[in-house]
Amino acid sequence: MRRRVVITGMGVVTPLGHTVAELFANQTEGRTAVGPITRFDARALPTTFGSEVKNFDLRRYTKDADRFARCGLNTKFAIGAAKQALEDAGLLDTASGDRTRIGVYLGVGEGPDNFPALVNSAAAAVVGDRAGSARFVAAIRPALDPRAESEVEMHTTVGHLSRLFALDGPNASCLTACAAGSQAIGEAAELIRAGDADAMAAGGSQSMLHPLGVAGFTRLGALSHRNDSPATASRPFDLTRDGFVIGEAGGVVILEELEHAKARGATIHAELTGYGSTADAYRMTDPHPAGKGAIRCMANALADAGLNATDIGYINAHGTSTAANDAMETTAIKAVFGAHARKVPVSSSKSMLGHLIAAAGAVELVISVMAIQKGVLPPTINYATPDPVCDLDYIPNAARGVRVDHVLSNSFGFGGQNVALVVSRFRG
Amino acid sequence: MTTRSRRAVITGIGVLSPIGSDAAAFWSALRAGTSGVRAIRGFDTSDLSCRIAGEILDFEPKALIEKSYRKSLNAMSRMVQLGVVAAQLAVRDSGLMKSLMPPERFGVSFASVMAETDIDDVAGLGAACSAGVGRPVDMDAWGRTGVPQMPPMWMLKYLPNMPACHVTIMHDAQGPSNSITTGDLAGVAALGEALRALQRGAADFMLVGGCESKLNPLTLVRLDVFAPLTREYEHPERAVRPFDRDASGTCVGEAAAAFGLEELAHAQKRGATILGEVVGFASGVDRGLTGAGLARVIRNALADAGVQPADIDHVNAHGVGVRELDRFEARGIGEVFGRDVPVFAPLSRFGNTGAASGILELACSVLALRHGELPGTLNHDDPDAGCPIAVHTGPPQVVTKPYAVKVSTTDMGQCGAVVVKRWDNA
């Protein structure tokens, strides 16, 4: 029989709270974290708002915060989330358990940015309309801090978690755009199922709230422009939605092989029962309009969990608040769930959190687990004007008390990367 | 452990490297001991401290890429172009016909990184809002006149998942898809993940690849300030010295390599030529770089494959030519194999190709097992006493055993090992 994977720890650093309890309370109360960007001066940009992590202090999570001072927010948020998750799971003590059987798998975004140096050096390099590489190099070199530059290397975030928490098992990072956090959790579960590890700290961490990140999404036409009302800008499935709200976060869950968790008397929050990963193979920027890849990834996750669509009590949608995603996701849910699609409640955590990019799937899985544990489904806020093509029950504006046993969580990324996870109430 | 009745075989190889850009040219250059490490020609390096690299001089993506996809090249950084073309070469080599493959059974597992921006892409917008080096950026100008000059698809040129995404679109690969970013470990990790996907039945064909180009002014100047690059390169082809007493640092390179990895019965049913079998994988971390953790990972990979050290023809090491890192790797390999199994380190031929390194370096062993000859390691003249291994140098030696082990490591101790087997029509 296949090795079963349960969730024994959870931790988050999000714009709506730095603990799982605070995050879920804010989600069920329908609070938004979206507001003007304060991280840098964004006033002249087409989009001036985002969903920022506020009052984050790395010293709460490690005695050696100075050691990580030059790390990017990707690493800092990951440390905060992983510390909480390991503590929750009772695995923080580095002498506990066989550390060679505990690994790390995160969807990780970019490291520290050096926007002023890049822009100024590129400008200094311009002669005619081609940039001179030697002038560029000469201009930027004095502005480069070796310790920060080494943190740009993409293997460092998961490497730091290994070192800080003595996790010597498989160590991997992925970046499949907005699907990365879910993908890391799904692949980490597969490592446990295959016997490559007994437990994994898995999730995602990213901040694109820096000038080039916001500009890049602006140029792709992906962001909401509702500058006069940031708090209502993220409005998934609403007719007047006009793009997503850029956010940032870290989210980590501890996945553990069932017998391993039982043997050490761990508290089991839920069971990770299903994982599906597919590609649209369609276009770089647009999802397949009929949801070809999304349909198969949800169906694969259900089959992997051994469940029927009617077993699912709640869908935590990808629900980005872009015109294309929300219409496609609705179509895909209808294709997979048939008549049950009208009965199963669907909501988007992004209506309150914004889009946490590589962290989105991880934080949303934590919310899904909490929904099972607390019997409360968080709403989709800012839902005002129904869209005829988005005609499901989106739990509009107010949380709902419902007991659910199985939750489907969707994550779809640029380039047509689709991941679905199924999390279930644990039954021995 | 789960029962693993499904086996994974390599049915296609695609290589773009500083020593050759098709499998035949690559193999003959490997045999001949040709080095691809040279003075950088692609751009002016006068302000860099390390001015050599493994550069691909003959890469012509327009000529190589499928015609229908040619216009998309503009939306790809060099890393993405390399990855996409290597994948195409591997698919072609595998003889896979799109129409015969159910798209949902065709997956992609790629190793890559966040590529650095081309300077030309940000020069214009920099000029629009820079008040000079060392001065704060005029954020008002940035928003009003800078950002509108950014190429609309700028971000998509550089993201790590772009090679895999283009590959899924080009080949209608709708199965599982992932992009792994764990530095020099990423290639082996991507291969391990694909192996498990085939074993558990999530796909029948996985395109496994890795790509990276560190030959970019921004990447090179960044590496120049913190990475252990050699400063001794009067003779570029002699500069990177794996496990050698005179190791003085590494140099970078650019490459892409890809395998068609296929479930055995699927490959046999369509009469595919089988180039080798992937039989074992393991990964983990050796935090202290002591070698003990690496040895554990290698032993786990051998156990996964069901083989003993005595079954191994050679170990394919990363061998970056940095003393501390080479000693770490050698201690791990030495603890498992002693000096009984020869070590081959291909990196000194093409520099550290990062996310491409795992698949590119492993391709050398797959070809060596297939051709029955193991090329020698370049620039290992005086063994470093801190490296308790026997490095194979000089002319090719005859392959005597059916298995090889590929080891990949990072400077943070992340390590992985893959066991491959020669295909004997068994």
PDB file of C-alpha atoms in Angstrom, chain A residues 57-269:
ATOM      1  CA  ASP A  57      10.958  40.890  12.422  1.00  0.00           C
ATOM      2  CA  LEU A  58      13.311  38.021  11.671  1.00  0.00           C
ATOM      3  CA  ARG A  59      14.600  38.134  15.271  1.00  0.00           C
ATOM      4  CA  ARG A  60      11.379  36.477  16.381  1.00  0.00           C
ATOM      5  CA  TYR A  61      12.417  33.355  14.492  1.00  0.00           C
ATOM      6  CA  THR A  62      16.171  33.101  14.916  1.00  0.00           C
ATOM      7  CA  LYS A  63      18.765  34.278  17.396  1.00  0.00           C
ATOM      8  CA  ASP A  64      21.129  34.880  14.497  1.00  0.00           C
ATOM      9  CA  ALA A  65      19.049  37.324  12.501  1.00  0.00           C
ATOM     10  CA  ASP A  66      22.200  39.269  11.582  1.00  0.00           C
ATOM     11  CA  ARG A  67      23.505  36.260   9.707  1.00  0.00           C
ATOM     12  CA  PHE A  68      20.564  36.548   7.316  1.00  0.00           C
ATOM     13  CA  ALA A  69      20.551  40.340   7.055  1.00  0.00           C
ATOM     14  CA  ARG A  70      21.633  40.332   3.390  1.00  0.00           C
ATOM     15  CA  CYS A  71      19.170  37.625   2.384  1.00  0.00           C
ATOM     16  CA  GLY A  72      16.152  38.474   0.293  1.00  0.00           C
ATOM     17  CA  LEU A  73      12.629  38.448   1.663  1.00  0.00           C
ATOM     18  CA  ASN A  74      12.263  35.053  -0.036  1.00  0.00           C
ATOM     19  CA  THR A  75      14.665  33.569   2.519  1.00  0.00           C
ATOM     20  CA  LYS A  76      13.511  35.674   5.470  1.00  0.00           C
ATOM     21  CA  PHE A  77       9.835  34.798   5.037  1.00  0.00           C
ATOM     22  CA  ALA A  78      10.781  31.143   4.516  1.00  0.00           C
ATOM     23  CA  ILE A  79      12.704  31.109   7.790  1.00  0.00           C
ATOM     24  CA  GLY A  80       9.743  32.636   9.639  1.00  0.00           C
ATOM     25  CA  ALA A  81       7.228  30.200   8.181  1.00  0.00           C
ATOM     26  CA  ALA A  82       9.457  27.127   8.552  1.00  0.00           C
ATOM     27  CA  LYS A  83      10.286  27.907  12.175  1.00  0.00           C
ATOM     28  CA  GLN A  84       6.590  28.063  13.058  1.00  0.00           C
ATOM     29  CA  ALA A  85       5.781  24.914  11.112  1.00  0.00           C
ATOM     30  CA  LEU A  86       8.605  22.888  12.662  1.00  0.00           C
ATOM     31  CA  GLU A  87       7.665  24.123  16.117  1.00  0.00           C
ATOM     32  CA  ASP A  88       4.023  23.224  15.488  1.00  0.00           C
ATOM     33  CA  ALA A  89       5.092  19.745  14.385  1.00  0.00           C
ATOM     34  CA  GLY A  90       7.392  19.247  17.368  1.00  0.00           C
ATOM     35  CA  LEU A  91      10.412  18.920  15.072  1.00  0.00           C
ATOM     36  CA  LEU A  92      12.257  22.101  15.946  1.00  0.00           C
ATOM     37  CA  ASP A  93      14.626  20.385  18.356  1.00  0.00           C
ATOM     38  CA  THR A  94      17.505  19.449  16.067  1.00  0.00           C
ATOM     39  CA  ALA A  95      18.106  16.329  18.141  1.00  0.00           C
ATOM     40  CA  SER A  96      14.600  15.042  17.459  1.00  0.00           C
ATOM     41  CA  GLY A  97      14.157  12.331  14.882  1.00  0.00           C
ATOM     42  CA  ASP A  98      16.497  11.184  12.121  1.00  0.00           C
ATOM     43  CA  ARG A  99      17.326  14.509  10.471  1.00  0.00           C
ATOM     44  CA  THR A 100      18.640  12.758   7.352  1.00  0.00           C
ATOM     45  CA  ARG A 101      15.050  11.702   6.679  1.00  0.00           C
ATOM     46  CA  ILE A 102      13.609  15.226   6.936  1.00  0.00           C
ATOM     47  CA  GLY A 103      13.989  17.482   3.884  1.00  0.00           C
ATOM     48  CA  VAL A 104      12.950  20.817   2.418  1.00  0.00           C
ATOM     49  CA  TYR A 105      11.071  21.616  -0.802  1.00  0.00           C
ATOM     50  CA  LEU A 106       9.982  25.169  -1.503  1.00  0.00           C
ATOM     51  CA  GLY A 107       8.717  27.215  -4.375  1.00  0.00           C
ATOM     52  CA  VAL A 108      11.149  30.115  -4.034  1.00  0.00           C
ATOM     53  CA  GLY A 109      11.209  33.463  -5.744  1.00  0.00           C
ATOM     54  CA  GLU A 110      14.017  35.896  -6.376  1.00  0.00           C
ATOM     55  CA  GLY A 111      16.614  36.976  -3.810  1.00  0.00           C
ATOM     56  CA  PRO A 112      17.612  40.500  -2.830  1.00  0.00           C
ATOM     57  CA  ASP A 113      17.257  43.080  -5.592  1.00  0.00           C
ATOM     58  CA  ASN A 114      19.585  45.920  -6.379  1.00  0.00           C
ATOM     59  CA  PHE A 115      17.296  48.092  -8.430  1.00  0.00           C
ATOM     60  CA  PRO A 116      19.126  51.459  -8.180  1.00  0.00           C
ATOM     61  CA  ALA A 117      22.479  49.930  -9.122  1.00  0.00           C
ATOM     62  CA  LEU A 118      20.998  48.090 -12.085  1.00  0.00           C
ATOM     63  CA  VAL A 119      19.125  51.087 -13.447  1.00  0.00           C
ATOM     64  CA  ASN A 120      21.968  53.556 -12.924  1.00  0.00           C
ATOM     65  CA  SER A 121      24.593  51.247 -14.381  1.00  0.00           C
ATOM     66  CA  ALA A 122      22.464  50.411 -17.397  1.00  0.00           C
ATOM     67  CA  ALA A 123      21.996  54.131 -17.963  1.00  0.00           C
ATOM     68  CA  ALA A 124      25.739  54.720 -17.604  1.00  0.00           C
ATOM     69  CA  ALA A 125      26.409  52.044 -20.188  1.00  0.00           C
ATOM     70  CA  VAL A 126      24.240  53.531 -22.906  1.00  0.00           C
ATOM     71  CA  VAL A 127      26.040  54.819 -25.955  1.00  0.00           C
ATOM     72  CA  GLY A 128      23.901  55.320 -28.990  1.00  0.00           C
ATOM     73  CA  ASP A 129      21.150  52.805 -28.471  1.00  0.00           C
ATOM     74  CA  ARG A 130      23.300  49.831 -27.399  1.00  0.00           C
ATOM     75  CA  ALA A 131      24.586  49.294 -23.909  1.00  0.00           C
ATOM     76  CA  GLY A 132      28.320  48.802 -23.485  1.00  0.00           C
ATOM     77  CA  SER A 133      29.063  45.795 -21.320  1.00  0.00           C
ATOM     78  CA  ALA A 134      32.418  47.057 -20.028  1.00  0.00           C
ATOM     79  CA  ARG A 135      30.948  50.400 -18.975  1.00  0.00           C
ATOM     80  CA  PHE A 136      28.066  48.572 -17.338  1.00  0.00           C
ATOM     81  CA  VAL A 137      30.391  46.301 -15.388  1.00  0.00           C
ATOM     82  CA  ALA A 138      32.586  49.200 -14.268  1.00  0.00           C
ATOM     83  CA  ALA A 139      29.565  51.190 -13.119  1.00  0.00           C
ATOM     84  CA  ILE A 140      27.818  48.433 -11.187  1.00  0.00           C
ATOM     85  CA  ARG A 141      30.728  46.685  -9.524  1.00  0.00           C
ATOM     86  CA  PRO A 142      31.213  49.168  -6.641  1.00  0.00           C
ATOM     87  CA  ALA A 143      27.511  48.907  -5.796  1.00  0.00           C
ATOM     88  CA  LEU A 144      27.553  45.120  -5.401  1.00  0.00           C
ATOM     89  CA  ASP A 145      27.698  43.682  -1.884  1.00  0.00           C
ATOM     90  CA  PRO A 146      29.265  40.210  -2.139  1.00  0.00           C
ATOM     91  CA  ARG A 147      27.118  38.845   0.693  1.00  0.00           C
ATOM     92  CA  ALA A 148      23.897  40.061  -0.909  1.00  0.00           C
ATOM     93  CA  GLU A 149      24.934  38.847  -4.366  1.00  0.00           C
ATOM     94  CA  SER A 150      25.590  35.336  -3.080  1.00  0.00           C
ATOM     95  CA  GLU A 151      22.013  35.337  -1.746  1.00  0.00           C
ATOM     96  CA  VAL A 152      20.693  35.898  -5.258  1.00  0.00           C
ATOM     97  CA  GLU A 153      21.713  32.323  -6.104  1.00  0.00           C
ATOM     98  CA  MET A 154      18.514  30.325  -6.128  1.00  0.00           C
ATOM     99  CA  HIS A 155      19.655  27.310  -4.105  1.00  0.00           C
ATOM    100  CA  THR A 156      20.404  29.404  -1.024  1.00  0.00           C
ATOM    101  CA  THR A 157      16.922  29.704   0.512  1.00  0.00           C
ATOM    102  CA  VAL A 158      16.410  25.964   0.926  1.00  0.00           C
ATOM    103  CA  GLY A 159      20.087  25.628   1.831  1.00  0.00           C
ATOM    104  CA  HIS A 160      19.651  28.103   4.684  1.00  0.00           C
ATOM    105  CA  LEU A 161      16.624  26.214   5.997  1.00  0.00           C
ATOM    106  CA  SER A 162      18.649  23.006   5.993  1.00  0.00           C
ATOM    107  CA  ARG A 163      21.461  24.634   7.953  1.00  0.00           C
ATOM    108  CA  LEU A 164      19.317  26.566  10.389  1.00  0.00           C
ATOM    109  CA  PHE A 165      17.007  23.701  11.288  1.00  0.00           C
ATOM    110  CA  ALA A 166      19.301  20.707  10.686  1.00  0.00           C
ATOM    111  CA  LEU A 167      17.237  19.233   7.847  1.00  0.00           C
ATOM    112  CA  ASP A 168      19.549  16.856   6.000  1.00  0.00           C
ATOM    113  CA  GLY A 169      17.049  15.066   3.780  1.00  0.00           C
ATOM    114  CA  PRO A 170      16.217  15.916   0.147  1.00  0.00           C
ATOM    115  CA  ASN A 171      16.591  19.642  -0.491  1.00  0.00           C
ATOM    116  CA  ALA A 172      14.954  21.234  -3.503  1.00  0.00           C
ATOM    117  CA  SER A 173      13.421  24.410  -4.819  1.00  0.00           C
ATOM    118  CA  CYS A 174      11.233  25.053  -7.812  1.00  0.00           C
ATOM    119  CA  LEU A 175       9.751  28.099  -9.469  1.00  0.00           C
ATOM    120  CA  THR A 176       6.757  27.347 -11.635  1.00  0.00           C
ATOM    121  CA  ALA A 177       5.342  30.861 -11.391  1.00  0.00           C
ATOM    122  CA  CYS A 178       2.118  31.074  -9.393  1.00  0.00           C
ATOM    123  CA  ALA A 179       1.852  27.279  -9.048  1.00  0.00           C
ATOM    124  CA  ALA A 180       5.220  26.869  -7.305  1.00  0.00           C
ATOM    125  CA  GLY A 181       4.099  26.634  -3.668  1.00  0.00           C
ATOM    126  CA  SER A 182       1.533  23.950  -4.433  1.00  0.00           C
ATOM    127  CA  GLN A 183       3.935  22.176  -6.731  1.00  0.00           C
ATOM    128  CA  ALA A 184       6.614  22.034  -4.029  1.00  0.00           C
ATOM    129  CA  ILE A 185       4.089  20.542  -1.603  1.00  0.00           C
ATOM    130  CA  GLY A 186       2.921  17.990  -4.177  1.00  0.00           C
ATOM    131  CA  GLU A 187       6.440  16.931  -5.133  1.00  0.00           C
ATOM    132  CA  ALA A 188       7.511  16.818  -1.483  1.00  0.00           C
ATOM    133  CA  ALA A 189       4.592  14.468  -0.815  1.00  0.00           C
ATOM    134  CA  GLU A 190       5.795  12.292  -3.696  1.00  0.00           C
ATOM    135  CA  LEU A 191       9.280  12.125  -2.128  1.00  0.00           C
ATOM    136  CA  ILE A 192       7.678  10.809   1.069  1.00  0.00           C
ATOM    137  CA  ARG A 193       5.441   8.364  -0.800  1.00  0.00           C
ATOM    138  CA  ALA A 194       8.443   7.047  -2.756  1.00  0.00           C
ATOM    139  CA  GLY A 195      10.406   6.511   0.452  1.00  0.00           C
ATOM    140  CA  ASP A 196      13.000   9.207  -0.280  1.00  0.00           C
ATOM    141  CA  ALA A 197      12.088  11.033   2.973  1.00  0.00           C
ATOM    142  CA  ASP A 198       9.886  10.596   6.041  1.00  0.00           C
ATOM    143  CA  ALA A 199       9.061  14.261   6.522  1.00  0.00           C
ATOM    144  CA  MET A 200       9.401  17.429   4.445  1.00  0.00           C
ATOM    145  CA  ALA A 201       9.141  21.128   5.216  1.00  0.00           C
ATOM    146  CA  ALA A 202       7.313  22.186   2.058  1.00  0.00           C
ATOM    147  CA  GLY A 203       5.727  25.353   0.766  1.00  0.00           C
ATOM    148  CA  GLY A 204       6.623  28.609  -0.879  1.00  0.00           C
ATOM    149  CA  SER A 205       8.135  32.029  -0.325  1.00  0.00           C
ATOM    150  CA  GLN A 206       8.410  35.067  -2.551  1.00  0.00           C
ATOM    151  CA  SER A 207       8.203  38.820  -2.722  1.00  0.00           C
ATOM    152  CA  MET A 208       7.840  40.554  -6.064  1.00  0.00           C
ATOM    153  CA  LEU A 209       7.038  43.841  -4.346  1.00  0.00           C
ATOM    154  CA  HIS A 210      10.101  45.554  -5.747  1.00  0.00           C
ATOM    155  CA  PRO A 211      10.281  48.029  -8.639  1.00  0.00           C
ATOM    156  CA  LEU A 212      11.192  45.513 -11.345  1.00  0.00           C
ATOM    157  CA  GLY A 213       8.675  42.921 -10.153  1.00  0.00           C
ATOM    158  CA  VAL A 214       5.784  45.344 -10.152  1.00  0.00           C
ATOM    159  CA  ALA A 215       6.927  46.827 -13.473  1.00  0.00           C
ATOM    160  CA  GLY A 216       7.196  43.390 -15.067  1.00  0.00           C
ATOM    161  CA  PHE A 217       3.623  42.491 -14.153  1.00  0.00           C
ATOM    162  CA  THR A 218       2.461  45.965 -15.169  1.00  0.00           C
ATOM    163  CA  ARG A 219       3.892  45.453 -18.643  1.00  0.00           C
ATOM    164  CA  LEU A 220       2.176  42.079 -18.909  1.00  0.00           C
ATOM    165  CA  GLY A 221      -1.100  43.846 -18.181  1.00  0.00           C
ATOM    166  CA  ALA A 222      -1.789  41.557 -15.240  1.00  0.00           C
ATOM    167  CA  LEU A 223      -2.346  43.991 -12.369  1.00  0.00           C
ATOM    168  CA  SER A 224      -5.471  45.767 -11.194  1.00  0.00           C
ATOM    169  CA  HIS A 225      -5.420  49.530 -11.764  1.00  0.00           C
ATOM    170  CA  ARG A 226      -8.002  50.362  -9.120  1.00  0.00           C
ATOM    171  CA  ASN A 227      -5.728  52.931  -7.467  1.00  0.00           C
ATOM    172  CA  ASP A 228      -8.657  54.869  -5.998  1.00  0.00           C
ATOM    173  CA  SER A 229      -9.794  51.860  -3.998  1.00  0.00           C
ATOM    174  CA  PRO A 230      -7.031  49.359  -3.249  1.00  0.00           C
ATOM    175  CA  ALA A 231      -9.052  47.541  -0.589  1.00  0.00           C
ATOM    176  CA  THR A 232     -11.670  46.504  -3.150  1.00  0.00           C
ATOM    177  CA  ALA A 233      -9.278  45.913  -6.059  1.00  0.00           C
ATOM    178  CA  SER A 234      -8.933  42.161  -5.626  1.00  0.00           C
ATOM    179  CA  ARG A 235     -12.427  41.012  -6.598  1.00  0.00           C
ATOM    180  CA  PRO A 236     -12.224  37.477  -7.934  1.00  0.00           C
ATOM    181  CA  PHE A 237     -15.188  36.274 -10.012  1.00  0.00           C
ATOM    182  CA  ASP A 238     -16.798  39.744  -9.901  1.00  0.00           C
ATOM    183  CA  LEU A 239     -17.809  41.191 -13.274  1.00  0.00           C
ATOM    184  CA  THR A 240     -15.737  44.351 -12.686  1.00  0.00           C
ATOM    185  CA  ARG A 241     -12.461  42.571 -11.842  1.00  0.00           C
ATOM    186  CA  ASP A 242      -9.510  44.128 -13.667  1.00  0.00           C
ATOM    187  CA  GLY A 243      -6.404  42.197 -12.664  1.00  0.00           C
ATOM    188  CA  PHE A 244      -4.642  40.746  -9.663  1.00  0.00           C
ATOM    189  CA  VAL A 245      -3.085  42.482  -6.667  1.00  0.00           C
ATOM    190  CA  ILE A 246       0.565  41.700  -6.105  1.00  0.00           C
ATOM    191  CA  GLY A 247       1.361  40.281  -2.683  1.00  0.00           C
ATOM    192  CA  GLU A 248       4.191  38.570  -0.807  1.00  0.00           C
ATOM    193  CA  ALA A 249       4.435  35.842   1.826  1.00  0.00           C
ATOM    194  CA  GLY A 250       5.982  32.675   3.104  1.00  0.00           C
ATOM    195  CA  GLY A 251       4.041  29.521   3.892  1.00  0.00           C
ATOM    196  CA  VAL A 252       5.376  26.152   5.028  1.00  0.00           C
ATOM    197  CA  VAL A 253       3.683  22.915   6.011  1.00  0.00           C
ATOM    198  CA  ILE A 254       5.323  19.866   7.545  1.00  0.00           C
ATOM    199  CA  LEU A 255       4.381  16.807   5.527  1.00  0.00           C
ATOM    200  CA  GLU A 256       5.025  13.536   7.252  1.00  0.00           C
ATOM    201  CA  GLU A 257       4.620   9.855   6.543  1.00  0.00           C
ATOM    202  CA  LEU A 258       1.672   8.661   8.607  1.00  0.00           C
ATOM    203  CA  GLU A 259       3.407   5.898  10.593  1.00  0.00           C
ATOM    204  CA  HIS A 260       6.333   8.223  11.309  1.00  0.00           C
ATOM    205  CA  ALA A 261       3.953  10.841  12.685  1.00  0.00           C
ATOM    206  CA  LYS A 262       2.056   8.287  14.753  1.00  0.00           C
ATOM    207  CA  ALA A 263       5.200   6.714  16.167  1.00  0.00           C
ATOM    208  CA  ARG A 264       6.317  10.007  17.649  1.00  0.00           C
ATOM    209  CA  GLY A 265       2.815  10.965  18.809  1.00  0.00           C
ATOM    210  CA  ALA A 266       2.534  14.002  16.546  1.00  0.00           C
ATOM    211  CA  THR A 267      -0.692  15.975  16.255  1.00  0.00           C
ATOM    212  CA  ILE A 268      -2.119  15.350  12.794  1.00  0.00           C
ATOM    213  CA  HIS A 269      -3.852  18.393  11.304  1.00  0.00           C
TER     214      HIS A 269
END
